[in-house]
Amino acid sequence: MGGAGARRTPRLAARFADEYNVGFHGVQDSAAAFGRVREACQAAGRDPSSLVYSVAQTVCCGKDEAEFRRRAAAIGWEPDNIRQTAVAGTPGEVVARLAEFAGIGAERVYLQVLDLHDLDHLALIASDVVPQV
C-alpha cells in the first residue's frame, strides 16, 4: 500500500498492508509517514516491524558532474533541483541519499528511471551504485 496521507492511510496500512510505500517524497516527509504508520500499527495491536517500509524515487546518476547534468537535462530537470528532490548526482551522491532513506527505516527502494533509452544509465547504476547499497 502506498501514500502519505496523515490519517486514513496509516490506519489502512496498519490493517491491510504487507508493505507500506511513500512515493516521491523527501527523507523527512517519508520518515514522518513511516512514523504515522508505526503508530497506527501499535494502536491496532500490530507489530510495526511486520510491514516492509519502502520508498519510490526518481533516479538520475552520472559518472561525473557533466554526465549527471546531461542526464538531468535529457529528462527536463534542473540539476540542483533534482538533487534536492530525488536520488540524483554522482554514484557517491546517489548512494548517500539511499543511505538517508535506509536511516529512516526504508527497507526497499523503487527507482524510477525516466529516460528508458539510456541503457548506459542503467549500467552505471548497476555497476557503481548497487554494489554499495
Tab-separated table of C-alpha atoms in Angstrom:
chain	number	residue	atom	x	y	z
A	1	MET	CA	0.000	0.000	0.000
A	2	GLY	CA	1.251	3.482	-0.709
A	3	GLY	CA	0.554	7.067	0.127
A	4	ALA	CA	1.460	9.779	2.562
A	5	GLY	CA	-1.943	10.682	3.965
A	6	ALA	CA	-1.897	11.719	7.581
A	7	ARG	CA	-4.986	9.946	8.945
A	8	ARG	CA	-6.675	7.346	6.775
A	9	THR	CA	-3.605	5.930	5.024
A	10	PRO	CA	-1.804	4.904	8.245
A	11	ARG	CA	-4.904	3.155	9.576
A	12	LEU	CA	-5.462	1.294	6.293
A	13	ALA	CA	-1.797	0.290	6.101
A	14	ALA	CA	-1.852	-0.964	9.685
A	15	ARG	CA	-4.927	-3.040	8.952
A	16	PHE	CA	-4.262	-4.433	5.477
A	17	ALA	CA	-0.744	-3.851	4.151
A	18	ASP	CA	2.212	-6.173	3.865
A	19	GLU	CA	4.306	-3.272	2.573
A	20	TYR	CA	3.967	0.474	3.045
A	21	ASN	CA	5.424	2.767	0.370
A	22	VAL	CA	5.946	6.511	0.293
A	23	GLY	CA	6.343	7.679	-3.265
A	24	PHE	CA	8.335	10.694	-4.376
A	25	HIS	CA	8.613	12.500	-1.041
A	26	GLY	CA	11.776	13.669	0.683
A	27	VAL	CA	13.520	11.929	3.532
A	28	GLN	CA	11.839	13.965	6.282
A	29	ASP	CA	8.329	13.563	4.867
A	30	SER	CA	8.921	9.838	4.347
A	31	ALA	CA	10.153	9.469	7.922
A	32	ALA	CA	7.039	11.231	9.210
A	33	ALA	CA	4.786	8.965	7.125
A	34	PHE	CA	6.604	5.849	8.360
A	35	GLY	CA	6.145	7.114	11.918
A	36	ARG	CA	2.407	7.571	11.447
A	37	VAL	CA	2.077	4.021	10.115
A	38	ARG	CA	4.114	2.627	13.008
A	39	GLU	CA	1.863	4.472	15.474
A	40	ALA	CA	-1.254	3.187	13.711
A	41	CYS	CA	0.110	-0.356	13.898
A	42	GLN	CA	0.673	-0.034	17.620
A	43	ALA	CA	-2.830	1.390	18.101
A	44	ALA	CA	-4.259	-1.559	16.142
A	45	GLY	CA	-2.254	-4.116	18.120
A	46	ARG	CA	0.004	-4.960	15.193
A	47	ASP	CA	3.774	-5.198	15.363
A	48	PRO	CA	5.052	-2.277	13.232
A	49	SER	CA	8.004	-4.400	12.110
A	50	SER	CA	5.607	-6.809	10.375
A	51	LEU	CA	5.399	-4.357	7.448
A	52	VAL	CA	8.084	-3.718	4.853
A	53	TYR	CA	8.739	0.032	4.607
A	54	SER	CA	9.699	1.340	1.184
A	55	VAL	CA	10.080	4.486	-0.881
A	56	ALA	CA	9.853	5.262	-4.586
A	57	GLN	CA	12.215	7.864	-6.000
A	58	THR	CA	13.224	9.205	-9.380
A	59	VAL	CA	16.900	8.461	-10.056
A	60	CYS	CA	19.346	10.426	-12.183
A	61	CYS	CA	23.004	9.427	-11.964
A	62	GLY	CA	26.126	10.334	-13.875
A	63	LYS	CA	29.670	9.005	-13.555
A	64	ASP	CA	30.785	12.652	-13.239
A	65	GLU	CA	29.167	16.066	-12.969
A	66	ALA	CA	28.982	16.609	-16.730
A	67	GLU	CA	27.251	13.287	-17.360
A	68	PHE	CA	24.839	13.889	-14.487
A	69	ARG	CA	23.936	17.328	-15.854
A	70	ARG	CA	23.418	15.873	-19.333
A	71	ARG	CA	21.084	13.206	-17.978
A	72	ALA	CA	19.157	15.713	-15.865
A	73	ALA	CA	18.656	17.950	-18.904
A	74	ALA	CA	17.543	14.981	-21.008
A	75	ILE	CA	14.636	14.351	-18.617
A	76	GLY	CA	13.781	18.029	-18.238
A	77	TRP	CA	15.117	18.605	-14.736
A	78	GLU	CA	17.411	21.344	-13.483
A	79	PRO	CA	20.402	19.593	-11.829
A	80	ASP	CA	20.282	21.433	-8.490
A	81	ASN	CA	16.538	20.856	-8.212
A	82	ILE	CA	16.662	17.128	-8.909
A	83	ARG	CA	19.484	16.752	-6.378
A	84	GLN	CA	17.173	18.205	-3.739
A	85	THR	CA	14.011	16.328	-4.662
A	86	ALA	CA	15.134	12.911	-5.914
A	87	VAL	CA	18.007	10.429	-5.780
A	88	ALA	CA	20.478	12.203	-8.027
A	89	GLY	CA	24.081	13.138	-8.697
A	90	THR	CA	27.235	11.099	-8.987
A	91	PRO	CA	27.242	7.475	-7.791
A	92	GLY	CA	28.547	8.595	-4.393
A	93	GLU	CA	25.729	11.107	-4.027
A	94	VAL	CA	23.128	8.542	-5.039
A	95	VAL	CA	24.491	6.033	-2.525
A	96	ALA	CA	24.466	8.714	0.198
A	97	ARG	CA	20.824	9.621	-0.496
A	98	LEU	CA	19.826	5.950	-0.459
A	99	ALA	CA	21.593	5.642	2.909
A	100	GLU	CA	19.464	8.525	4.221
A	101	PHE	CA	16.322	6.603	3.294
A	102	ALA	CA	17.733	3.449	4.889
A	103	GLY	CA	18.433	5.508	8.002
A	104	ILE	CA	14.742	6.310	8.434
A	105	GLY	CA	13.765	2.666	8.040
A	106	ALA	CA	13.266	2.192	4.292
A	107	GLU	CA	13.990	-1.463	3.648
A	108	ARG	CA	13.318	-1.276	-0.081
A	109	VAL	CA	13.673	1.462	-2.716
A	110	TYR	CA	11.958	1.579	-6.081
A	111	LEU	CA	13.944	3.716	-8.514
A	112	GLN	CA	12.103	5.412	-11.356
A	113	VAL	CA	14.286	5.821	-14.450
A	114	LEU	CA	12.733	8.391	-16.781
A	115	ASP	CA	14.910	8.004	-19.882
A	116	LEU	CA	14.354	4.377	-20.815
A	117	HIS	CA	16.506	4.711	-23.937
A	118	ASP	CA	19.647	5.497	-21.898
A	119	LEU	CA	20.826	1.960	-21.168
A	120	ASP	CA	24.230	3.288	-20.074
A	121	HIS	CA	22.409	4.945	-17.166
A	122	LEU	CA	21.114	1.570	-16.016
A	123	ALA	CA	24.565	0.030	-16.446
A	124	LEU	CA	26.114	2.791	-14.303
A	125	ILE	CA	23.577	2.259	-11.522
A	126	ALA	CA	24.172	-1.497	-11.671
A	127	SER	CA	27.962	-1.215	-11.622
A	128	ASP	CA	28.627	1.806	-9.390
A	129	VAL	CA	25.592	2.169	-7.086
A	130	VAL	CA	24.046	-1.245	-6.420
A	131	PRO	CA	27.258	-2.845	-5.066
A	132	GLN	CA	27.431	-0.110	-2.427
A	133	VAL	CA	23.893	-0.471	-1.076
